[in-house]
Amino acid sequence: MLSETVPQGGSRLPEGLAEMPPGPELAAALALIDRSRLSGHDTVVLLQARARQVAHEQAELYADMAEVADRVRREVVGLPGVWDSDVPKFAAAEVAAALRLTKRAAGGVLEDAWLLVERLPAVWRALRAGLIDVPRAKVMVRETRVLPEPVARRVVGQILPQAPELTTGQLAYRVRRLVLEADPCAARNSYELGVAERRIVAGTDPDGTAYLAGYQLPVGPAAAAYERVDAIARAAKQAGDGRPMDQIRADVYLGLLEGTWNGPGPVHRRGVIELTADLPTLLNLADNPAELHGWGPVIADIARQITTQATTRTTVRDTIWVYSITDPLTGRLLHHGTTRRPVLPAPGSTRRRPLHLEPAGSGDTAHPPTAPCTEIGAQAEPTTGTGPGTDAEPVGLDTGPGAGPEGETQSRSPTAGSRGEDIGTGGRDTGTGQTARPAVAAQPAVAAVSGERAGTTERDPRRFLSARDRAHVIARDRTCRGPGCRVSARRSEIDHIVPHAQGGSSTPDNTDAKCGFCHDLKDAGWVVTRTPRGTTLWTSPLGHTYRKPPEPITRPADLTPAERRLAENLDQPP
């Protein structure tokens, strides 16, 4: 491989550097390396080794701060007029003076140091060993602050083995869900206290612009408000506004608040609420966490409130219920389908089972419903309007480019003939993986599979998934299958793994969701394969392979170390 070729006059890395633990030996080895003389493959190994060493040094820095705070406590305790509650303030003053920090910044890093070293020592040890970095450590510290110390340590123990392979976004999502499962009452109390502190903040940025933002808002109304802004912005985009979506959303946001917006109303889209919860929680028989797509895990009370509103509000004409049956061992999708109110046939017509009541599966064969774990998703649609000029009231969230607080989505607006367009829908997504049929056409709706560039007016339907199979892929993948990517699968492109031109089939087994950015990586020389158990492997042009395990829908069973090793061995590529 070209990336492994050592340049003329170059050198190779010291033997064993890729596995060398951080510490004095690794620091000495790194100090002697000239990166300009390495191969492309070896520069990545160097990058990873230096990141391990940096994490090690940062862990030691936190330990130094905690020790300084302890020494300050010893010196000032017992002095006249000094209370125990004053010790953090005096310790922060010492750190601020020593490191030239503001008192607020010093207080923040000192608190992080104490939480790592004293409250969650396992996280500190993982940081010192170079297994995680500071951003991941801070995610685990801050997401578990609502829990009592013993429960927080238990949650951290569950997630630490997975943490080195997760991005901060993926890690925060999983820790938040574990927190909700571990102590629903503490999570509910924390949420209610947070909402009680809701506020609007305004000010100026360093470049002279301004910011206007809401903090600690209730998640349901915040999702609905964002959906309305996003739907109006999309209508403006469809009406010919050529600016980036972020700019359009910002102008809609200000225009609605000022009362000066005179553009089109929100574009009609089904699925403006996309919520995933298990059936016992919706029936008030359990308090398991749910997921508001694009916003992450939410407490059970919010899930019940949203579904109640979706099924009782007079502004909602219909609610679509999507079911997913999962493997109880892995939590992965086996069976997916949609149910809705029956449509009565016209007099004299022949009754036929609707396509949307049929379960999705791989190709023409659906997986048998052998697993007992069921997830129910509620999706509500506006009552009136079928186009951009209709002022229908959205009632929830449709995850889209730039949606929600994830911050890992893109502003990509499909146009006619572009990749990712839902053929036969005018670009409208139903939110259930099915495409809405146009009013004047009786042809079947199909979704574009972006294994090859679109651009021709005539398309071979055999290249595209059926609407039912596309829904299965979206429900199975949940997010883009790119390395570290969290873009919603519903806003991604459905892509062939083995290209259709090379004989790849147009079935769920040979397709997955990729956002526009990650799809472009294939054009830049990345090679994508998938293991028998669904792990996506990305091999970069520099010769390194990165794994993206499948996203479980329900919580997988806890495996013993031996069972986990067996599963990993079964997951090796053929």
Coordinates of C-alpha atoms in Angstrom, one line a residue:
M1 CA 0.0 0.0 0.0
L2 CA 1.3 3.4 -1.0
S3 CA 0.5 4.9 2.4
E4 CA 2.9 2.5 4.1
T5 CA 5.8 3.4 1.8
V6 CA 8.6 5.1 3.7
P7 CA 9.8 8.2 1.9
Q8 CA 13.3 8.4 0.5
G9 CA 15.6 9.1 3.5
G10 CA 12.8 8.4 5.9
S11 CA 12.5 6.2 8.9
R12 CA 10.2 3.9 10.7
L13 CA 8.6 4.2 14.1
P14 CA 10.2 2.5 17.1
E15 CA 9.0 -1.1 17.4
G16 CA 6.0 -1.5 19.6
L17 CA 5.1 2.2 19.7
A18 CA 1.5 1.5 18.7
E19 CA 0.9 -0.6 21.9
M20 CA 3.3 1.3 24.2
P21 CA 1.5 2.6 27.3
P22 CA 1.8 6.3 28.2
G23 CA 4.4 7.4 30.6
P24 CA 8.1 8.3 30.7
E25 CA 9.2 5.6 28.1
L26 CA 6.6 6.8 25.6
A27 CA 7.5 10.4 26.2
A28 CA 11.2 9.7 25.5
A29 CA 10.3 7.7 22.3
L30 CA 8.1 10.5 21.0
A31 CA 10.8 13.1 21.6
L32 CA 13.1 11.4 19.1
I33 CA 10.7 11.0 16.2
D34 CA 10.9 13.2 13.1
R35 CA 7.4 13.1 11.7
S36 CA 8.4 14.4 8.3
R37 CA 10.4 11.2 7.7
L38 CA 7.5 8.8 8.3
S39 CA 5.1 7.1 6.0
G40 CA 1.5 8.2 5.8
H41 CA 0.4 5.1 7.7
D42 CA 2.9 5.7 10.5
T43 CA 1.9 9.3 11.0
V44 CA -1.5 8.1 12.2
V45 CA 0.2 5.7 14.6
L46 CA 2.2 8.6 15.9
L47 CA -0.9 10.7 16.3
Q48 CA -2.6 8.1 18.4
A49 CA 0.5 7.5 20.6
R50 CA 0.9 11.2 21.3
A51 CA -2.8 11.5 22.1
R52 CA -2.3 8.7 24.7
Q53 CA 0.6 10.6 26.2
V54 CA -1.3 13.9 26.3
A55 CA -4.2 12.2 28.1
H56 CA -1.7 10.7 30.6
E57 CA -0.2 14.2 31.3
Q58 CA -3.6 15.8 31.7
A59 CA -4.6 13.1 34.2
E60 CA -1.5 13.9 36.2
L61 CA -2.3 17.7 36.0
Y62 CA -5.7 17.0 37.5
A63 CA -4.1 15.0 40.3
D64 CA -1.7 17.9 40.9
M65 CA -4.6 20.3 41.2
A66 CA -6.5 18.1 43.6
E67 CA -3.3 17.8 45.7
V68 CA -2.9 21.6 45.7
A69 CA -6.5 21.9 46.9
D70 CA -5.8 19.4 49.7
R71 CA -2.7 21.3 50.8
V72 CA -4.6 24.6 50.9
R73 CA -7.2 23.0 53.0
R74 CA -4.6 21.8 55.5
E75 CA -3.1 25.3 55.7
V76 CA -6.2 27.3 56.2
V77 CA -8.4 25.0 58.2
G78 CA -8.7 26.2 61.8
L79 CA -7.8 29.8 61.0
P80 CA -10.0 32.3 62.6
G81 CA -13.0 33.3 60.4
V82 CA -12.3 30.4 57.9
W83 CA -15.1 27.9 57.3
D84 CA -14.9 24.6 55.6
S85 CA -17.2 26.0 52.8
D86 CA -14.5 28.6 52.1
V87 CA -11.8 26.0 51.2
P88 CA -12.8 25.6 47.5
K89 CA -12.7 29.3 47.0
F90 CA -9.2 29.6 48.5
A91 CA -7.9 26.6 46.6
A92 CA -9.3 28.1 43.3
A93 CA -7.5 31.3 44.1
E94 CA -4.1 29.5 44.5
V95 CA -4.7 27.6 41.2
A96 CA -5.7 30.8 39.4
A97 CA -2.6 32.7 40.5
A98 CA -0.3 29.8 39.7
L99 CA -1.7 29.1 36.2
R100 CA -2.7 32.7 35.3
L101 CA -6.4 31.8 35.1
T102 CA -9.5 33.7 35.9
K103 CA -11.1 32.7 39.3
R104 CA -14.1 31.3 37.4
A105 CA -11.9 29.2 35.1
A106 CA -9.8 28.0 38.0
G107 CA -12.9 27.0 39.9
G108 CA -14.2 25.0 36.9
V109 CA -11.0 23.0 36.3
L110 CA -10.5 22.4 40.0
E111 CA -14.1 21.1 40.3
D112 CA -13.4 18.7 37.3
A113 CA -10.2 17.6 39.0
W114 CA -12.0 16.8 42.2
L115 CA -14.8 15.0 40.5
L116 CA -12.3 12.9 38.5
V117 CA -9.8 12.1 41.2
E118 CA -12.1 11.7 44.2
R119 CA -15.6 10.9 42.9
L120 CA -14.9 8.8 39.8
P121 CA -11.4 7.4 40.2
A122 CA -12.0 4.8 37.5
V123 CA -12.5 7.5 34.9
W124 CA -9.3 9.2 36.1
R125 CA -7.3 5.9 35.8
A126 CA -8.6 5.4 32.3
L127 CA -7.5 8.9 31.4
R128 CA -4.1 8.3 32.9
A129 CA -3.8 5.1 30.9
G130 CA -4.5 7.0 27.7
L131 CA -7.7 5.0 27.0
I132 CA -9.8 8.1 26.9
D133 CA -9.2 11.8 26.5
V134 CA -10.3 14.8 28.6
P135 CA -13.5 15.5 26.6
R136 CA -14.7 11.9 27.1
A137 CA -13.8 12.1 30.8
K138 CA -15.7 15.3 31.2
V139 CA -18.8 13.8 29.5
M140 CA -18.8 11.0 32.1
V141 CA -18.3 13.3 35.0
R142 CA -21.0 15.8 34.0
E143 CA -23.6 13.4 32.8
T144 CA -23.5 11.4 36.1
R145 CA -23.5 14.4 38.5
V146 CA -27.2 14.0 39.2
L147 CA -26.6 10.5 40.7
P148 CA -25.4 9.6 44.2
E149 CA -21.7 8.6 44.1
P150 CA -22.2 4.8 44.4
V151 CA -24.7 4.8 41.5
A152 CA -22.5 7.1 39.4
R153 CA -19.6 4.8 39.8
R154 CA -21.7 1.8 38.8
V155 CA -22.9 3.6 35.7
V156 CA -19.3 4.6 34.8
G157 CA -18.3 1.0 35.2
Q158 CA -20.9 -0.1 32.7
I159 CA -19.8 2.4 30.0
L160 CA -16.0 2.6 30.5
P161 CA -15.2 -0.5 28.4
Q162 CA -17.0 1.1 25.4
A163 CA -15.8 4.6 26.0
P164 CA -12.5 4.4 24.0
E165 CA -14.4 3.5 20.8
L166 CA -17.1 6.3 21.1
T167 CA -17.1 9.9 20.2
T168 CA -18.2 12.4 22.8
G169 CA -21.7 12.6 21.2
Q170 CA -22.1 8.9 21.2
L171 CA -20.8 8.6 24.7
A172 CA -23.0 11.3 26.1
Y173 CA -26.1 9.7 24.5
R174 CA -25.3 6.3 26.1
V175 CA -24.3 7.7 29.5
R176 CA -27.5 9.8 29.6
R177 CA -29.6 6.7 28.9
L178 CA -27.8 4.7 31.6
V179 CA -28.4 7.5 34.1
L180 CA -32.1 7.5 33.3
E181 CA -32.3 3.7 33.7
A182 CA -30.2 3.7 36.9
D183 CA -32.2 6.3 38.9
P184 CA -35.3 7.6 37.1
C185 CA -36.3 9.6 40.2
A186 CA -33.0 11.5 40.4
A187 CA -33.1 12.2 36.6
R188 CA -36.7 13.4 36.9
N189 CA -35.9 15.7 39.9
S190 CA -32.8 17.0 38.0
Y191 CA -34.9 17.8 35.0
E192 CA -37.6 19.6 37.0
L193 CA -35.0 21.7 38.8
G194 CA -33.4 22.5 35.5
V195 CA -36.6 23.6 33.9
A196 CA -37.3 25.8 36.9
E197 CA -34.1 27.7 36.0
R198 CA -35.2 28.3 32.3
R199 CA -34.1 31.6 30.9
I200 CA -33.4 33.6 27.8
V201 CA -29.9 34.9 27.4
A202 CA -28.8 37.7 25.1
G203 CA -25.5 39.5 24.5
T204 CA -22.8 40.3 21.9
D205 CA -20.1 38.2 20.4
P206 CA -16.4 39.2 20.0
D207 CA -17.1 40.0 16.3
G208 CA -19.9 42.5 17.2
T209 CA -22.8 40.2 16.3
A210 CA -25.4 39.2 18.9
Y211 CA -26.7 36.0 20.4
L212 CA -30.2 35.3 21.7
A213 CA -30.8 31.8 23.1
G214 CA -33.0 29.9 25.5
Y215 CA -31.5 27.7 28.2
Q216 CA -32.9 24.8 30.3
L217 CA -36.1 24.8 28.3
P218 CA -38.6 21.9 28.5
V219 CA -37.5 19.5 25.8
G220 CA -41.0 18.9 24.2
P221 CA -41.9 22.5 23.6
A222 CA -38.3 23.3 22.5
A223 CA -38.5 20.4 20.0
A224 CA -41.8 21.7 18.7
A225 CA -40.5 25.3 18.4
Y226 CA -37.4 24.2 16.5
E227 CA -39.5 22.1 14.2
R228 CA -41.6 25.1 13.3
V229 CA -38.6 27.3 12.6
D230 CA -37.0 24.5 10.5
A231 CA -40.2 23.8 8.6
I232 CA -40.7 27.4 7.7
A233 CA -37.0 27.6 6.7
R234 CA -37.4 24.6 4.4
A235 CA -40.4 26.2 2.8
A236 CA -38.4 29.3 2.1
K237 CA -35.7 27.0 0.6
Q238 CA -38.2 25.3 -1.7
A239 CA -39.5 28.7 -2.7
G240 CA -36.1 29.6 -4.1
D241 CA -34.0 31.0 -1.3
G242 CA -30.5 30.0 -2.2
R243 CA -28.8 30.8 1.1
P244 CA -27.5 28.1 3.5
M245 CA -30.2 26.6 5.8
D246 CA -28.5 27.9 8.9
Q247 CA -28.9 31.5 7.7
I248 CA -32.5 31.0 6.7
R249 CA -33.4 29.4 10.1
A250 CA -31.7 32.4 11.9
D251 CA -33.8 34.9 9.9
V252 CA -37.0 32.9 10.4
Y253 CA -36.2 32.8 14.2
L254 CA -35.8 36.5 14.4
G255 CA -38.6 37.3 12.1
L256 CA -41.1 35.2 14.1
L257 CA -40.0 36.9 17.4
E258 CA -40.2 40.4 15.9
G259 CA -43.4 39.7 14.1
T260 CA -41.9 40.7 10.8
W261 CA -41.7 37.3 9.0
N262 CA -43.6 37.5 5.7
G263 CA -42.2 34.5 3.9
P264 CA -44.0 31.2 3.3
G265 CA -45.6 29.1 6.0
P266 CA -44.1 25.8 7.2
V267 CA -43.7 23.0 4.6
H268 CA -46.0 20.1 5.2
R269 CA -44.1 17.0 6.5
R270 CA -45.3 13.9 8.2
G271 CA -43.3 12.7 11.2
V272 CA -42.9 16.0 13.0
I273 CA -42.7 14.0 16.2
E274 CA -40.4 11.1 16.2
L275 CA -40.3 9.4 19.6
T276 CA -39.1 6.0 20.5
A277 CA -40.3 4.3 23.7
D278 CA -41.1 0.8 24.9
L279 CA -44.7 -0.2 25.4
P280 CA -44.7 -0.6 29.2
T281 CA -43.4 3.0 29.5
L282 CA -46.2 4.4 27.3
L283 CA -48.8 2.4 29.3
N284 CA -47.4 3.8 32.6
L285 CA -46.2 0.4 33.7
A286 CA -42.5 1.3 33.7
D287 CA -40.3 4.4 33.8
N288 CA -37.7 3.3 31.1
P289 CA -36.1 6.2 29.2
A290 CA -37.4 7.1 25.8
E291 CA -35.7 8.9 22.9
L292 CA -36.8 12.0 21.1
H293 CA -34.9 11.7 17.8
G294 CA -32.4 14.4 17.3
W295 CA -32.5 15.4 21.0
G296 CA -31.4 12.2 22.8
P297 CA -32.8 10.3 25.7
V298 CA -35.7 11.8 27.7
I299 CA -37.4 10.8 30.9
A300 CA -40.5 8.6 30.8
D301 CA -42.8 11.4 31.8
I302 CA -41.9 13.4 28.8
A303 CA -42.5 10.4 26.5
R304 CA -46.0 10.0 28.0
Q305 CA -46.8 13.7 27.7
I306 CA -45.7 13.8 24.0
T307 CA -47.7 10.7 23.0
T308 CA -50.8 11.9 24.9
Q309 CA -50.6 15.2 23.1
A310 CA -50.1 13.5 19.8
T311 CA -53.2 11.3 20.2
T312 CA -55.5 13.8 21.8
R313 CA -54.8 17.3 20.4
T314 CA -57.6 18.5 18.1
T315 CA -55.0 20.0 15.7
V316 CA -53.6 16.5 14.9
R317 CA -55.5 14.7 12.2
D318 CA -53.7 11.4 12.4
T319 CA -51.0 9.6 14.4
I320 CA -48.8 7.0 12.8
W321 CA -47.5 4.2 15.1
V322 CA -44.3 2.5 14.0
Y323 CA -43.2 -0.8 15.7
S324 CA -39.8 -2.4 15.9
I325 CA -39.2 -5.9 17.2
T326 CA -35.6 -6.4 18.4
D327 CA -33.3 -9.2 19.4
P328 CA -33.4 -9.4 23.2
L329 CA -29.7 -10.4 23.3
T330 CA -28.2 -7.6 21.0
G331 CA -31.0 -5.0 21.0
R332 CA -30.8 -4.9 17.2
L333 CA -33.7 -4.7 14.8
L334 CA -35.3 -7.9 13.6
H335 CA -38.7 -6.7 12.4
H336 CA -40.1 -3.2 11.5
G337 CA -43.5 -2.0 10.4
T338 CA -46.0 0.8 10.4
T339 CA -49.7 0.8 11.4
R340 CA -52.2 3.6 11.0
R341 CA -55.9 4.1 10.9
P342 CA -57.5 2.0 8.0
V343 CA -58.6 3.8 4.9
L344 CA -62.1 2.7 3.8
P345 CA -62.1 1.6 0.2
A346 CA -64.4 3.3 -2.4
P347 CA -67.7 1.6 -3.0
G348 CA -67.3 -1.4 -5.4
S349 CA -63.5 -1.5 -5.0
T350 CA -61.6 -4.5 -3.9
R351 CA -60.1 -4.4 -0.4
R352 CA -56.3 -4.9 -0.3
R353 CA -54.0 -5.0 2.6
P354 CA -52.1 -1.7 2.6
L355 CA -48.3 -1.8 2.0
H356 CA -47.7 0.1 5.2
L357 CA -49.2 -2.6 7.3
E358 CA -46.7 -5.2 6.0
P359 CA -43.5 -5.7 8.0
A360 CA -40.2 -4.7 6.6
G361 CA -37.5 -7.2 6.1
S362 CA -34.4 -8.1 4.1
G363 CA -35.3 -8.0 0.5
D364 CA -38.6 -9.9 -0.1
T365 CA -38.3 -12.0 3.1
A366 CA -39.2 -10.4 6.4
H367 CA -37.6 -11.6 9.6
P368 CA -39.9 -13.7 11.7
P369 CA -41.1 -11.9 14.8
T370 CA -39.3 -14.2 17.3
A371 CA -38.1 -11.6 19.8
P372 CA -40.2 -10.3 22.6
C373 CA -38.7 -6.8 22.8
T374 CA -40.9 -4.2 21.2
E375 CA -40.3 -0.4 20.7
I376 CA -43.2 1.8 19.8
G377 CA -42.7 5.1 18.0
A378 CA -45.3 7.8 17.8
Q379 CA -45.3 10.2 14.9
A380 CA -47.9 13.0 14.5
E381 CA -48.6 15.0 11.4
P382 CA -50.2 18.5 10.9
T383 CA -53.9 18.6 10.2
T384 CA -54.1 21.0 7.3
G385 CA -52.1 21.9 4.2
T386 CA -50.1 20.0 1.7
G387 CA -47.6 22.5 0.6
P388 CA -45.1 25.1 1.6
G389 CA -47.7 27.9 1.9
T390 CA -49.8 26.1 4.5
D391 CA -49.6 27.4 8.0
A392 CA -50.2 24.1 9.8
E393 CA -49.0 23.8 13.4
P394 CA -46.2 21.4 13.9
V395 CA -46.3 19.5 17.1
G396 CA -42.8 18.1 17.5
L397 CA -39.5 17.4 16.0
D398 CA -38.3 16.2 12.6
T399 CA -34.6 15.5 12.9
G400 CA -32.9 17.2 10.0
P401 CA -29.7 19.0 9.0
G402 CA -28.7 21.1 12.0
A403 CA -31.4 19.6 14.1
G404 CA -31.3 19.7 17.9
P405 CA -28.3 19.9 20.2
E406 CA -26.3 17.2 18.6
G407 CA -24.4 19.6 16.4
E408 CA -23.2 16.9 14.0
T409 CA -25.6 17.4 11.2
Q410 CA -25.2 19.2 7.9
S411 CA -27.1 21.7 5.9
R412 CA -27.9 19.7 2.8
S413 CA -31.1 20.5 1.0
P414 CA -32.1 17.9 -1.7
T415 CA -33.0 19.2 -5.1
A416 CA -34.4 17.5 -8.1
G417 CA -32.0 14.8 -9.3
S418 CA -29.7 15.1 -6.3
R419 CA -28.4 12.3 -4.1
G420 CA -30.7 11.4 -1.3
E421 CA -33.9 12.6 -2.9
D422 CA -37.1 10.6 -2.3
I423 CA -38.1 9.9 -5.9
G424 CA -41.8 10.5 -6.4
T425 CA -42.4 12.5 -3.3
G426 CA -41.3 16.0 -4.3
G427 CA -38.5 15.6 -1.8
R428 CA -40.9 15.1 1.2
D429 CA -40.0 12.5 3.8
T430 CA -42.8 10.8 5.7
G431 CA -40.6 10.3 8.7
T432 CA -41.4 6.6 8.8
G433 CA -39.1 5.6 6.0
Q434 CA -42.1 5.6 3.6
T435 CA -42.4 8.2 0.9
A436 CA -45.6 10.2 0.4
R437 CA -47.1 9.6 -3.0
P438 CA -47.9 12.6 -5.1
A439 CA -51.6 13.5 -5.5
V440 CA -51.5 13.0 -9.3
A441 CA -49.5 9.9 -9.8
A442 CA -50.3 6.2 -9.2
Q443 CA -46.8 5.0 -9.6
P444 CA -45.0 3.4 -6.6
A445 CA -42.9 5.5 -4.4
V446 CA -39.2 4.6 -4.3
A447 CA -36.2 6.0 -2.5
A448 CA -33.0 6.9 -4.2
V449 CA -30.0 4.7 -3.4
S450 CA -26.9 6.8 -3.8
G451 CA -24.4 4.2 -4.8
E452 CA -23.9 6.1 -8.0
R453 CA -24.3 9.8 -8.8
A454 CA -27.8 10.7 -9.9
G455 CA -28.3 13.1 -12.8
T456 CA -30.2 11.1 -15.4
T457 CA -33.9 11.5 -15.9
E458 CA -34.5 7.7 -16.4
R459 CA -33.6 5.4 -13.5
D460 CA -33.6 1.7 -13.3
P461 CA -36.0 0.9 -10.5
R462 CA -34.0 -2.2 -9.6
R463 CA -31.3 0.1 -8.2
F464 CA -33.6 1.4 -5.6
L465 CA -35.0 0.0 -2.4
S466 CA -38.8 -0.2 -1.9
A467 CA -40.3 2.2 0.6
R468 CA -40.8 -0.7 3.1
D469 CA -37.1 -1.8 2.8
R470 CA -35.9 1.8 3.1
A471 CA -37.9 2.2 6.3
H472 CA -36.2 -1.0 7.6
V473 CA -32.8 0.4 6.9
I474 CA -33.6 3.7 8.6
A475 CA -35.0 2.0 11.7
R476 CA -32.0 -0.4 11.8
D477 CA -29.2 2.1 11.3
R478 CA -30.7 5.0 13.3
T479 CA -27.8 7.2 12.4
C480 CA -25.3 7.6 9.6
R481 CA -22.9 4.6 9.5
G482 CA -19.9 6.8 9.0
P483 CA -17.1 6.7 11.6
G484 CA -18.1 8.7 14.6
C485 CA -21.1 10.3 12.8
R486 CA -24.4 11.0 14.5
V487 CA -26.5 12.4 11.6
S488 CA -30.0 11.0 11.6
A489 CA -30.5 8.0 9.3
R490 CA -33.7 9.6 8.1
R491 CA -31.7 12.6 6.8
S492 CA -29.0 10.4 5.3
E493 CA -28.7 8.8 1.9
I494 CA -29.3 5.1 1.4
D495 CA -26.2 3.7 -0.1
H496 CA -25.1 0.4 -1.6
I497 CA -22.2 -1.3 0.2
V498 CA -21.4 -3.4 -2.8
P499 CA -22.1 -1.1 -5.7
H500 CA -25.1 -1.9 -7.9
A501 CA -22.9 -1.7 -11.0
Q502 CA -20.7 -4.5 -9.5
G503 CA -23.7 -6.8 -8.8
G504 CA -24.7 -5.6 -5.4
S505 CA -28.3 -6.2 -4.6
S506 CA -30.8 -3.5 -3.7
T507 CA -31.8 -5.0 -0.3
P508 CA -31.4 -3.9 3.3
D509 CA -28.5 -6.5 3.7
N510 CA -26.5 -4.6 1.1
T511 CA -27.4 -1.0 1.9
D512 CA -26.9 1.4 4.8
A513 CA -27.4 5.0 5.7
K514 CA -24.7 7.5 5.0
C515 CA -24.9 11.3 5.3
G516 CA -23.5 13.4 2.4
F517 CA -20.2 14.0 4.1
C518 CA -19.5 10.3 4.8
H519 CA -20.8 9.3 1.4
D520 CA -18.1 11.6 -0.1
L521 CA -15.4 9.7 1.9
K522 CA -15.9 6.8 -0.5
D523 CA -15.1 9.1 -3.4
A524 CA -11.9 10.1 -1.5
G525 CA -10.6 6.6 -1.4
W526 CA -12.2 5.2 1.8
V527 CA -13.2 1.5 1.5
V528 CA -16.4 0.4 3.2
T529 CA -17.3 -3.2 4.2
R530 CA -19.7 -4.8 6.7
T531 CA -19.2 -7.8 8.9
P532 CA -21.8 -10.6 9.3
R533 CA -23.0 -9.1 12.6
G534 CA -23.5 -5.6 11.1
T535 CA -20.3 -3.8 12.1
T536 CA -19.3 -1.3 9.4
L537 CA -15.6 -1.2 8.6
W538 CA -14.0 2.0 7.1
T539 CA -10.5 1.7 5.7
S540 CA -8.9 5.1 5.1
P541 CA -6.5 6.0 2.3
L542 CA -3.7 5.9 4.9
G543 CA -4.4 2.2 5.6
H544 CA -6.1 2.3 9.0
T545 CA -9.4 0.5 9.6
Y546 CA -12.1 2.0 11.9
R547 CA -15.1 0.1 13.2
K548 CA -18.7 1.4 13.6
P549 CA -20.8 -1.2 15.5
P550 CA -24.5 -1.3 14.9
E551 CA -26.7 0.9 17.1
P552 CA -29.0 -1.1 19.4
I553 CA -32.6 0.0 19.6
T554 CA -33.3 -1.6 23.0
R555 CA -30.7 -2.2 25.7
P556 CA -28.7 -5.3 24.9
A557 CA -28.2 -8.1 27.4
D558 CA -25.2 -7.9 29.7
L559 CA -22.6 -10.3 28.4
T560 CA -19.8 -12.0 30.3
P561 CA -16.2 -11.3 29.1
A562 CA -16.1 -14.8 27.5
E563 CA -19.4 -14.2 25.7
R564 CA -18.2 -10.8 24.5
R565 CA -15.0 -12.3 23.1
L566 CA -17.0 -15.0 21.3
A567 CA -19.2 -12.3 19.8
E568 CA -16.2 -10.3 18.6
N569 CA -14.7 -13.5 17.0
L570 CA -18.0 -14.2 15.2
D571 CA -18.0 -10.6 14.0
Q572 CA -14.7 -10.9 12.1
P573 CA -15.0 -10.1 8.3
P574 CA -15.0 -13.1 6.0

